[in-house]
Amino acid sequence: MSKLVIKGGTCVTAEARLRQDVLVENGVIVALDQDIQIVDAEIIDANGLFVLPGGVDVHVHLPWPKGQYISLDDINQGTKAAAFGGVTTIIDFVIPDEQEPLAAALERKLNEAQNNAWVDYSFHLNIRGAVDKKIAEIPEMVTLGFPSFKVFMAYEGFRIEDVELLNIMQAIQTAGGMLDVHAENGLIADRITAQLIEKGRTAPTYYAMARPEICETEAIQRVLAYAQVYGTRTHIHHVSTAAGAELIGRSRQKGMPVTGETCPHYLLLNADSHGGDQQMAAFMICAPSIKGSENQEALWHSLADDSLSILATDHCPYSKQQKLENLGNFSTIPGGIGGVELRLPLIFSEGVRKGRLSFERFVNLWATAPAKTFGLYPRKGQIAIGSDADLVLFDSAQNWTIRAESLHMNTDCLPYEGWQIIGKPVMTILRGKVLVGQNQLVCDKPDGQLIRRFLGAQ
Ligand code: URP
Ligand code: ZN
Ligand code: ZN
């Protein structure tokens, strides 16, 4: 039996901060106490460090295939970067071809991930194309442990019709699953994009104008209205507007089974962060677009007051070359930003240290609430007896500078390049084994496991 004690650290959970040791046996937490003494255990000294639950990132693309581009991190590279960022479970997406059954696309993804992921993983299943056939597969997918289904309200080739959305919601509700939504009105975005291009307003700094706030707020309002028809559990990905967060918050207050997430780039950047620099504007292109600065503080507030309950990354990295090769036409620049490795240090540094979020609230947003919402809890997302020993040791005093070249995400165009950060994950433990320590991968081969997810009662 393998035994490990993490000694001397301060454990931070969604509820409290406590100086306690953690005893792990065979990958599972078996005791939490002030001073655990076990003779035959490996000891990790966590004095002066915080011990957090390993991060759960429910929105990563490993990779994301759209049009002529495919984002650059595959499951191996992306989960390696996740491990360096203190993330121990990710949920990626199965994106079937239009006519391909969900089961076949899932099989492909499972084969890619097997023996190739550094952290534990699961998948959301995208529904598009032959929607009726895919709807018929929903009950089986839920039974197999894949209960979340993603739809896009934007993007040519991905966008579904409203009647399809309602049919999907009905089927998901009957099967006991949940819907995840990319909520943007794609018709508005495509029309404004076409108008801008026609007028010669093609530079990347025009991108924000092509996806104004109404794109998102209209789509969120619509999906929340539809969600009431069947009472479908609904999760809104990557909320970028104060008004969108407020709509979700109000639905939650009314007791609707709705959750919302935002991502570091919507909190830390605004539509003017590029300062007129076209290259930086290209690096910031993602959908929904990054909005005006008045949204930033409001989004922090919605994380603090539980209008939004999840912090994810929408990890989707590209290279500088890919971002810049069509600099003359924003509509052909691939959308997405790398982030899976930076969620903890960025949000600790800018959110917890600056008093926008308590440390406990951060832990809830970072691990506990995502695990609960997506059917990973109580195995994942907490420091508690019986849970997997997925832990991250965090040095809250370490001062460092973000340099893409010293990180592990396959990107050289981070909008945070050169930012001075305080706080760094220094060790990541997956099911009781040290995965990353002293800035190195410690495991010699990927040992991430597929986690089948089951949602509790609504
Ligand atoms: O621009 C983005 N967000 N790219 C990734 C795909 C998506 O919409 O989440
Ligand atoms: Zn999206
Ligand atoms: Zn995404």
Coordinates of C-alpha atoms and ligand atoms in Angstrom, one line a residue:
M1 CA 0.0 0.0 0.0
S2 CA 1.4 3.4 -1.0
K3 CA 1.2 6.1 1.8
L4 CA 1.9 9.7 1.5
V5 CA 1.7 12.6 4.1
I6 CA 1.6 16.2 3.0
K7 CA 2.9 17.9 6.1
G8 CA 2.8 21.4 7.4
G9 CA 0.7 23.1 4.7
T10 CA -2.5 25.2 5.0
C11 CA -5.4 23.5 3.3
V12 CA -7.8 25.8 1.5
T13 CA -11.2 24.5 0.7
A14 CA -14.4 26.1 -0.6
E15 CA -15.4 26.6 3.1
A16 CA -12.3 27.3 5.1
R17 CA -8.5 27.6 5.5
L18 CA -7.0 25.1 8.0
R19 CA -3.5 24.2 9.0
Q20 CA -3.6 20.4 8.6
D21 CA -1.7 17.5 7.3
V22 CA -3.1 15.2 4.6
L23 CA -2.7 11.4 4.7
V24 CA -3.1 9.7 1.4
E25 CA -3.3 5.9 0.9
N26 CA -3.5 4.4 -2.6
G27 CA -4.3 7.7 -4.2
V28 CA -7.2 8.6 -1.8
I29 CA -7.3 11.0 1.1
V30 CA -7.8 8.9 4.3
A31 CA -7.1 11.4 7.1
L32 CA -6.8 15.2 7.7
D33 CA -5.3 16.2 11.0
Q34 CA -3.0 18.7 12.7
D35 CA 0.0 16.4 13.0
I36 CA -0.1 13.1 11.3
Q37 CA 2.8 10.8 12.2
I38 CA 3.1 7.6 10.0
V39 CA 6.4 5.7 10.0
D40 CA 6.3 4.1 6.6
A41 CA 4.9 7.0 4.5
E42 CA 6.6 9.2 2.0
I43 CA 6.6 12.8 3.4
I44 CA 6.1 16.0 1.4
D45 CA 7.0 19.1 3.2
A46 CA 4.4 21.8 2.6
N47 CA 5.5 24.3 5.2
G48 CA 4.8 27.8 4.1
L49 CA 2.6 26.6 1.3
F50 CA -1.1 26.4 0.6
V51 CA -2.6 23.1 -0.3
L52 CA -5.6 23.4 -2.7
P53 CA -7.8 20.8 -4.4
G54 CA -6.4 20.1 -7.9
G55 CA -8.1 22.4 -10.4
V56 CA -11.0 21.2 -12.5
D57 CA -11.1 23.0 -15.9
V58 CA -14.4 22.2 -17.5
H59 CA -13.7 24.1 -20.8
V60 CA -10.6 23.2 -22.7
H61 CA -10.1 22.4 -26.4
L62 CA -7.5 19.7 -27.0
P63 CA -7.7 20.5 -29.8
W64 CA -10.5 22.6 -31.5
P65 CA -11.0 22.0 -35.2
K66 CA -12.7 24.9 -37.0
G67 CA -12.4 25.8 -40.7
Q68 CA -8.9 25.7 -41.9
Y69 CA -7.4 25.9 -38.4
I70 CA -7.0 23.5 -35.6
S71 CA -5.8 24.8 -32.2
L72 CA -2.3 23.6 -31.2
D73 CA -2.5 21.7 -28.0
D74 CA -3.5 18.1 -28.3
I75 CA -4.5 16.0 -25.4
N76 CA -0.9 15.2 -24.4
Q77 CA 0.4 18.7 -24.6
G78 CA -2.7 20.4 -23.2
T79 CA -2.9 18.1 -20.2
K80 CA 0.8 18.5 -19.5
A81 CA 0.3 22.3 -19.4
A82 CA -2.8 21.7 -17.2
A83 CA -0.6 19.7 -14.8
F84 CA 2.0 22.5 -14.6
G85 CA -0.9 24.9 -13.8
G86 CA -2.2 22.8 -10.9
V87 CA -5.1 21.4 -12.9
T88 CA -5.8 17.7 -12.3
T89 CA -9.0 17.1 -14.2
I90 CA -10.1 18.6 -17.5
I91 CA -13.2 18.3 -19.6
D92 CA -12.6 18.5 -23.3
F93 CA -15.1 18.3 -26.2
V94 CA -16.0 15.6 -28.6
I95 CA -16.8 17.4 -31.9
P96 CA -18.4 14.9 -34.3
D97 CA -18.4 15.5 -38.0
E98 CA -21.9 16.6 -39.2
Q99 CA -23.1 13.1 -40.1
E100 CA -21.0 11.2 -37.6
P101 CA -22.7 9.5 -34.7
L102 CA -21.8 10.7 -31.2
A103 CA -20.7 7.2 -30.3
A104 CA -18.2 7.0 -33.2
A105 CA -16.7 10.5 -32.4
L106 CA -16.5 9.6 -28.7
E107 CA -14.6 6.4 -29.6
R108 CA -12.1 8.4 -31.6
K109 CA -11.5 10.8 -28.7
L110 CA -11.2 8.0 -26.2
N111 CA -8.6 6.3 -28.3
E112 CA -6.6 9.5 -28.6
A113 CA -6.7 10.1 -24.9
Q114 CA -5.9 6.6 -23.7
N115 CA -2.4 6.5 -22.2
N116 CA -1.9 10.0 -23.6
A117 CA -3.3 12.3 -20.9
W118 CA -1.3 13.6 -18.0
V119 CA -4.3 14.5 -15.9
D120 CA -7.8 12.9 -15.5
Y121 CA -10.2 13.7 -18.2
S122 CA -13.7 13.6 -19.5
F123 CA -15.6 14.9 -22.5
H124 CA -18.7 17.0 -23.3
L125 CA -20.4 15.8 -26.5
N126 CA -21.2 18.4 -29.2
I127 CA -24.5 18.1 -31.1
R128 CA -24.6 19.5 -34.6
G129 CA -25.3 18.4 -38.2
A130 CA -27.6 15.3 -38.1
V131 CA -29.2 16.5 -34.9
D132 CA -32.1 14.1 -34.8
K133 CA -29.8 11.1 -35.0
K134 CA -27.6 12.5 -32.3
I135 CA -30.6 13.2 -30.1
A136 CA -31.4 9.5 -30.2
E137 CA -28.0 8.7 -28.7
I138 CA -28.4 11.0 -25.7
P139 CA -29.8 8.5 -23.2
E140 CA -27.0 6.0 -24.0
M141 CA -24.3 8.6 -23.6
V142 CA -25.7 9.7 -20.2
T143 CA -25.7 6.1 -19.0
L144 CA -22.1 5.7 -20.2
G145 CA -21.0 8.6 -18.0
F146 CA -21.0 11.5 -20.5
P147 CA -24.0 13.5 -19.4
S148 CA -23.2 17.0 -20.8
F149 CA -24.0 18.0 -24.3
K150 CA -22.7 21.1 -26.0
V151 CA -24.4 23.2 -28.6
F152 CA -23.3 26.3 -30.4
M153 CA -25.7 29.2 -31.2
A154 CA -23.0 30.8 -33.3
Y155 CA -20.4 29.6 -36.0
E156 CA -21.4 28.6 -39.5
G157 CA -21.3 24.8 -39.6
F158 CA -21.8 24.4 -35.8
R159 CA -24.8 26.6 -35.2
I160 CA -28.1 24.8 -34.6
E161 CA -31.7 26.0 -35.2
D162 CA -33.9 27.0 -32.3
V163 CA -36.3 24.1 -32.9
E164 CA -33.3 21.8 -32.7
L165 CA -32.2 23.4 -29.5
L166 CA -35.6 22.8 -28.0
N167 CA -35.6 19.2 -29.1
I168 CA -32.2 18.7 -27.7
M169 CA -33.2 20.3 -24.4
Q170 CA -36.2 18.0 -24.2
A171 CA -34.2 14.9 -24.8
I172 CA -31.5 15.9 -22.3
Q173 CA -34.1 16.6 -19.6
T174 CA -35.7 13.2 -20.2
A175 CA -32.3 11.4 -20.0
G176 CA -31.2 13.2 -16.9
G177 CA -28.3 15.1 -18.6
M178 CA -27.3 18.7 -19.0
L179 CA -26.9 21.2 -21.8
D180 CA -23.8 23.4 -22.2
V181 CA -24.1 26.4 -24.5
H182 CA -21.9 28.7 -26.5
A183 CA -24.4 31.5 -26.3
E184 CA -23.9 34.1 -29.0
N185 CA -26.3 35.1 -31.7
G186 CA -24.3 33.9 -34.7
L187 CA -26.6 35.6 -37.3
I188 CA -25.9 39.0 -35.8
A189 CA -22.2 38.3 -35.5
D190 CA -22.0 37.1 -39.1
R191 CA -24.0 40.0 -40.5
I192 CA -22.0 42.7 -38.7
T193 CA -18.8 41.0 -39.7
A194 CA -19.9 41.0 -43.4
Q195 CA -20.8 44.7 -43.1
L196 CA -17.4 45.6 -41.6
I197 CA -15.5 43.7 -44.2
E198 CA -17.5 45.3 -47.0
K199 CA -16.6 48.7 -45.6
G200 CA -12.9 47.8 -45.5
R201 CA -12.9 47.7 -41.7
T202 CA -10.9 44.6 -41.7
A203 CA -8.2 45.1 -39.1
P204 CA -8.2 43.0 -35.9
T205 CA -9.1 46.0 -33.8
Y206 CA -12.6 45.9 -35.5
Y207 CA -13.3 42.4 -34.2
A208 CA -14.9 43.6 -31.0
M209 CA -17.4 45.6 -33.0
A210 CA -18.4 42.5 -34.9
R211 CA -19.6 40.7 -31.8
P212 CA -21.3 43.4 -29.7
E213 CA -22.8 42.7 -26.3
I214 CA -26.2 42.1 -27.7
C215 CA -24.9 39.0 -29.5
E216 CA -24.3 37.4 -26.2
T217 CA -27.1 38.8 -24.1
E218 CA -29.8 38.0 -26.7
A219 CA -28.6 34.4 -26.9
I220 CA -28.4 34.0 -23.1
Q221 CA -31.8 35.4 -22.7
R222 CA -33.2 33.1 -25.4
V223 CA -31.5 29.9 -24.0
L224 CA -32.7 30.7 -20.5
A225 CA -36.2 31.2 -21.8
Y226 CA -36.1 27.8 -23.6
A227 CA -34.6 26.2 -20.5
Q228 CA -37.8 26.9 -18.7
V229 CA -39.9 24.9 -21.1
Y230 CA -38.5 21.5 -20.0
G231 CA -36.6 22.6 -16.8
T232 CA -33.3 21.5 -18.5
R233 CA -30.1 21.8 -16.5
T234 CA -28.2 24.4 -18.5
H235 CA -24.6 25.7 -18.3
I236 CA -23.6 28.8 -20.2
H237 CA -19.9 28.8 -21.2
H238 CA -17.6 31.8 -21.4
V239 CA -19.8 34.6 -20.3
S240 CA -18.2 37.9 -21.4
T241 CA -20.8 40.6 -20.4
A242 CA -22.1 42.0 -17.1
A243 CA -25.6 41.8 -18.5
G244 CA -25.3 38.2 -19.4
A245 CA -24.0 37.3 -15.9
E246 CA -26.9 39.2 -14.4
L247 CA -29.4 37.3 -16.5
I248 CA -27.9 34.0 -15.3
G249 CA -27.8 35.3 -11.7
R250 CA -31.5 36.2 -11.8
S251 CA -32.4 32.8 -13.1
R252 CA -30.4 31.1 -10.4
Q253 CA -32.1 33.2 -7.8
K254 CA -35.5 32.0 -9.1
G255 CA -34.3 28.5 -8.6
M256 CA -33.6 27.5 -12.2
P257 CA -31.0 24.8 -12.7
V258 CA -28.7 27.1 -14.5
T259 CA -24.9 27.8 -14.1
G260 CA -22.6 30.2 -15.8
E261 CA -18.8 30.4 -16.2
T262 CA -16.4 33.1 -17.2
C263 CA -12.7 32.9 -18.1
P264 CA -9.6 34.8 -17.1
H265 CA -9.4 36.8 -20.4
Y266 CA -12.8 38.3 -19.8
L267 CA -11.8 39.4 -16.3
L268 CA -8.3 40.6 -17.1
L269 CA -8.6 42.1 -20.6
N270 CA -11.0 44.5 -22.2
A271 CA -11.7 45.6 -25.8
D272 CA -9.1 48.3 -25.5
S273 CA -6.3 46.2 -23.9
H274 CA -4.5 46.0 -27.3
G275 CA -4.0 49.8 -27.2
G276 CA -4.4 50.0 -30.9
D277 CA -1.7 47.4 -31.6
Q278 CA -3.1 45.1 -34.4
Q279 CA -0.9 42.1 -33.4
M280 CA -2.1 42.2 -29.9
A281 CA -5.7 42.7 -31.1
A282 CA -5.2 39.5 -33.1
F283 CA -3.9 37.6 -30.1
M284 CA -7.0 38.7 -28.2
I285 CA -9.5 37.4 -30.9
C286 CA -11.8 34.8 -29.3
A287 CA -15.5 34.3 -29.2
P288 CA -17.4 35.7 -27.5
S289 CA -15.3 38.8 -28.1
I290 CA -13.6 40.5 -25.1
K291 CA -15.9 43.4 -24.2
G292 CA -15.6 47.0 -22.9
S293 CA -13.9 47.6 -19.6
E294 CA -17.1 48.3 -17.7
N295 CA -17.8 44.6 -17.9
Q296 CA -14.7 43.5 -16.0
E297 CA -15.4 44.6 -12.5
A298 CA -19.0 43.4 -12.9
L299 CA -17.8 40.0 -13.9
W300 CA -15.6 39.8 -10.8
H301 CA -18.7 40.7 -8.8
S302 CA -20.7 38.0 -10.4
L303 CA -18.1 35.4 -9.5
A304 CA -18.1 36.7 -5.9
D305 CA -21.9 36.7 -5.6
D306 CA -22.4 33.4 -7.3
S307 CA -24.3 34.7 -10.3
L308 CA -21.4 32.9 -12.1
S309 CA -20.3 29.8 -10.2
I310 CA -17.5 28.5 -12.4
L311 CA -14.1 29.8 -13.6
A312 CA -12.8 27.9 -16.7
T313 CA -10.3 28.8 -19.4
D314 CA -11.7 28.0 -22.8
H315 CA -8.1 26.9 -23.5
C316 CA -7.6 27.1 -27.2
P317 CA -4.0 28.2 -28.2
Y318 CA -2.7 29.2 -31.6
S319 CA 0.7 30.4 -32.7
K320 CA 1.8 33.9 -33.5
Q321 CA 2.2 32.8 -37.1
Q322 CA -1.4 31.5 -37.3
K323 CA -2.8 34.6 -35.6
L324 CA -0.8 37.0 -37.9
E325 CA -0.9 35.4 -41.3
N326 CA -4.3 37.0 -42.1
L327 CA -3.7 40.2 -40.1
G328 CA -5.5 42.1 -42.9
N329 CA -8.9 40.3 -42.3
F330 CA -10.0 39.7 -38.7
S331 CA -12.7 37.3 -39.9
T332 CA -10.2 34.7 -40.9
I333 CA -8.0 34.9 -37.8
P334 CA -8.5 31.8 -35.6
G335 CA -10.3 32.6 -32.4
G336 CA -9.0 31.3 -29.1
I337 CA -6.5 32.0 -26.3
G338 CA -4.3 29.6 -24.3
G339 CA -5.0 29.5 -20.6
V340 CA -5.2 26.1 -18.9
E341 CA -1.8 26.6 -17.2
L342 CA -2.5 30.2 -16.0
R343 CA -5.9 30.1 -14.3
L344 CA -4.6 29.7 -10.8
P345 CA -1.7 32.2 -10.8
L346 CA -3.6 34.8 -12.8
I347 CA -6.8 34.7 -10.8
F348 CA -5.0 34.4 -7.4
S349 CA -2.7 37.3 -8.3
E350 CA -5.4 39.6 -9.8
G351 CA -8.5 38.3 -7.9
V352 CA -7.6 37.0 -4.4
R353 CA -4.6 39.2 -3.7
K354 CA -6.5 42.3 -4.8
G355 CA -9.5 41.5 -2.6
R356 CA -12.0 40.7 -5.4
L357 CA -12.4 37.1 -4.3
S358 CA -11.8 35.4 -1.0
F359 CA -9.3 32.5 -1.3
E360 CA -12.1 30.1 -0.3
R361 CA -14.4 31.5 -3.0
F362 CA -11.6 31.1 -5.5
V363 CA -11.2 27.4 -4.6
N364 CA -14.9 26.9 -5.0
L365 CA -14.8 28.5 -8.5
W366 CA -11.6 26.7 -9.4
A367 CA -12.4 23.1 -8.4
T368 CA -15.4 22.5 -6.1
A369 CA -18.3 24.0 -8.0
P370 CA -17.1 22.7 -11.4
A371 CA -16.8 19.2 -10.0
K372 CA -20.3 19.5 -8.5
T373 CA -21.9 20.9 -11.6
F374 CA -20.4 18.4 -14.0
G375 CA -20.8 15.2 -12.0
L376 CA -17.3 14.7 -10.7
Y377 CA -18.0 15.4 -7.1
P378 CA -17.2 14.1 -4.4
R379 CA -14.4 12.2 -6.0
K380 CA -12.9 15.4 -7.5
G381 CA -12.9 19.1 -6.5
Q382 CA -12.3 19.0 -2.7
I383 CA -9.9 18.1 0.1
A384 CA -11.9 15.6 2.1
I385 CA -11.6 12.0 3.3
G386 CA -12.6 9.6 0.6
S387 CA -11.8 12.0 -2.3
D388 CA -9.0 11.5 -4.8
A389 CA -5.8 13.0 -3.6
D390 CA -5.7 15.5 -6.4
L391 CA -3.8 18.4 -4.8
V392 CA -1.8 21.5 -5.7
L393 CA 0.8 23.0 -3.5
F394 CA 0.8 26.8 -4.0
D395 CA 3.4 29.3 -3.1
S396 CA 1.4 32.5 -2.6
A397 CA 4.6 34.7 -2.3
Q398 CA 6.5 33.7 -5.4
N399 CA 7.0 36.7 -7.8
W400 CA 7.4 35.7 -11.4
T401 CA 6.9 37.0 -14.9
I402 CA 4.7 35.3 -17.5
R403 CA 6.8 34.2 -20.5
A404 CA 5.1 31.9 -23.0
E405 CA 8.5 30.2 -23.7
S406 CA 8.8 29.0 -20.1
L407 CA 5.3 27.6 -20.0
H408 CA 4.0 24.4 -21.5
M409 CA 1.1 25.5 -23.7
N410 CA 1.8 25.3 -27.4
T411 CA 1.5 29.1 -28.0
D412 CA 3.9 32.0 -28.4
C413 CA 1.3 34.7 -28.4
L414 CA -0.2 35.0 -24.9
P415 CA -1.9 38.4 -24.3
Y416 CA -0.4 38.2 -20.8
E417 CA 3.2 38.1 -22.0
G418 CA 5.4 40.0 -19.6
W419 CA 2.8 40.3 -16.8
Q420 CA 4.3 40.3 -13.3
I421 CA 2.4 37.7 -11.2
I422 CA 2.5 36.9 -7.5
G423 CA 1.8 33.2 -6.6
K424 CA 2.8 30.0 -8.4
P425 CA 1.8 26.4 -8.2
V426 CA 4.9 24.5 -7.2
M427 CA 3.7 20.9 -7.0
T428 CA 0.8 19.0 -8.5
I429 CA -0.3 15.7 -7.1
L430 CA -2.7 13.4 -9.1
R431 CA -4.3 10.6 -7.1
G432 CA -1.5 10.6 -4.6
K433 CA 1.4 10.7 -7.1
V434 CA 3.6 13.7 -7.6
L435 CA 3.0 14.7 -11.2
V436 CA 4.8 18.0 -11.3
G437 CA 7.5 19.2 -8.8
Q438 CA 10.4 21.7 -9.0
N439 CA 9.1 22.9 -12.4
Q440 CA 9.5 19.4 -13.9
L441 CA 7.3 16.5 -14.8
V442 CA 8.0 13.8 -12.3
C443 CA 5.9 11.0 -13.8
D444 CA 7.6 9.3 -16.7
K445 CA 4.4 8.5 -18.6
P446 CA 0.9 9.9 -18.9
D447 CA -1.3 8.3 -16.3
G448 CA -4.5 10.4 -16.6
Q449 CA -7.7 8.3 -16.4
L450 CA -11.1 8.7 -18.0
I451 CA -13.6 9.8 -15.4
R452 CA -17.2 8.8 -16.1
R453 CA -19.5 11.5 -14.7
F454 CA -22.9 11.0 -13.2
L455 CA -25.1 14.0 -12.3
G456 CA -26.9 13.8 -9.0
A457 CA -30.6 14.5 -8.5
Q458 CA -31.7 17.9 -9.8
Ligands
URP1 O1 -12.7 31.6 -29.6 C1 -12.9 30.6 -29.0 N1 -13.6 30.7 -27.8 N2 -12.5 29.4 -29.5 C2 -12.8 28.2 -28.9 C3 -14.1 27.7 -29.4 C4 -15.2 28.2 -28.5 O2 -16.1 28.9 -29.0 O3 -15.3 27.9 -27.3
ZN2 ZN -17.5 28.7 -27.3
ZN3 ZN -14.5 26.9 -26.0

